[in-house]
Amino acid sequence: MNGMRGTNMIYKKFDSFSLSDEIKKALHVLDYEIPTEVQERVIPLALEKKDLIVKAKTGSGKTAAYAIPICETVNWLENKPQALVLTPTRELAIQVKEDFTNIGRFKRIKAAAIYGGHPFSIEKTELKQKTHVAVGTPGRVMDHIRKGTLPLSMISCLVIDEADRMLDMGFIDQVEEIIKELPDDRVTLLFSATMPQEIKDLSLNEHRIPTQIDIHEEGSLTADIEHSLFITSEEDKFDLLTDITIMENPDSCIIFCSTKDRVDLVWEQLKKMNYRPEKLHGGMEQTDRNSAIRRFKRGQYRYLVATDVAARGIDVDHISLVINYDIPMEAETYVHRTGRTGRAGHKGKAFLLATPSQDRFIRQIEAFIGFQIKERAVYEKTEVSKARLIFDKKIKAAPEIKQLKSDQLNKGIMKLRFNGGKKKKLRATNFVGVLSNLEGMSAEDIGIITIQDTLTYVEILNGKGPMVMEAMSHTTINGKQLKVTKALDKY
Ligand code: ADP
Ligand code: MG
């Protein structure tokens, strides 16, 4: 953790904020004990409903900086969305939604992710049910606004995450359009790693003056990440890549390529060599992309070959090695790619492969990051063959499956399905009322409730599912005896 913090700061605990027990408990399960600097600055002001423009580097804990105060202030009883989070990519939308679900777990916060490539009708149905927080990409959010399927009247907080990336991807006009549709009295929180003029010029809200927060994390890019440069030819690159993997023998490694064809090629070659690699690029189906990330996060695969789709926002615990197989054309991309490692105080390595003619790009990157990347000689073949034995052993061995934080939170959760919903005039409060009055149950044991026309899904926490299922087979809700079964899908 220390790596995320200034050295002469007094460590504050999350307890020092005025947060409810439900939120504190979730932070504890997530192992968030000490707020990061951006969290320490943002949370108190966001709780006071101040507009904020926050400049902070990648990996500094921005998501929780806004998700914690939003989960805290959301009114559970309200059915319409109260917060809207805009993210530049689909992957990030899904991840932020998961972060909200994790942090809001014990308050039963319902978050929905809406993004292009995801069935609109499913999103429409989801948004019709209780949704506290909507997280989405600008294009799809605008679609929902136009079709009237995303009610905005109760939105009291707008978050613009990765604003600089929105600008790069040409989404900033859409963001401005969305801003215009929102109620005037809402809070706006903008987060960005850099502050180009176009972002400073964004008219967030003419009625409110935002507070600027600038998080300087001195040397954050060097403190936890060891940067190295290898000069090689295009022909020798793949051999160098395998030499690096053999010598480093990483537990978890991302290999960045410039295009999806390059990803396919490197992935194919590594696959032939039994690396069991995973791949990720924008040409893949969304469901394949999601499951690739999930499997990689769980540690089912040690190697992920990816385009920059994976560079932004995606958070995988403990990536030990990032390889820039193709040098990024933009210095900022280098920061985002390498920012996948050395996160949350862990150490990481970032290797950059470049050809002699790419010198110009190296200089650009170095100017941007403010230090010289140490050049290393390629490995001696004898060294590599010595390391090979241990490497082969690890490649053949089954990887250690990591427990995702959400798995930890999902432990002890059972989802029950009741054969009655809106048509029987049932509401979430009816379920909370009856379930929390069962012997041995309290409101804290009830998770997310989803009411559909003829069905209701209720998550029961803390291992009390079987007990509740038994009790509800002979307990009525609103005078109705419902059939209760264990839901097949977890989500
Ligand atoms: P950013 O959006 O600034 O790039 P994230 O919000 O994705 O960063 O957070 C980076 C990592 O740090 C994530 O793995 C997150 O779970 C972890 N993290 C965030 N806040 C804390 C905290 N207070 N204590 C420990 N880990 C944290
Ligand atoms: Mg982020």
GROMACS .gro file of C-alpha atoms in nm, residues 43 51 58 97 107 195 209 214 240-241 357 360 400 406 414 420 488:
model
   17
   43ILE     CA    1  -1.464   1.145  -0.073
   51ASP     CA    2  -1.852   1.963  -0.812
   58THR     CA    3  -0.402   0.578  -1.360
   97LYS     CA    4  -2.041  -0.152  -1.260
  107LYS     CA    5  -2.656  -0.163   0.084
  195MET     CA    6  -0.596   1.804  -1.844
  209ILE     CA    7  -1.814   2.630  -0.980
  214ASP     CA    8  -0.465   1.787  -0.856
  240LEU     CA    9   1.320  -1.183  -2.788
  241LEU     CA   10   0.965  -1.203  -2.657
  357SER     CA   11   1.414   0.332  -3.653
  360ARG     CA   12   1.185   0.916  -3.222
  400GLU     CA   13  -0.304  -2.085  -0.938
  406SER     CA   14  -1.635  -1.019  -0.616
  414MET     CA   15  -2.776  -1.762  -0.269
  420GLY     CA   16  -4.453  -1.341  -0.829
  488LEU     CA   17  -3.002  -2.110  -1.165
   0.00000   0.00000   0.00000
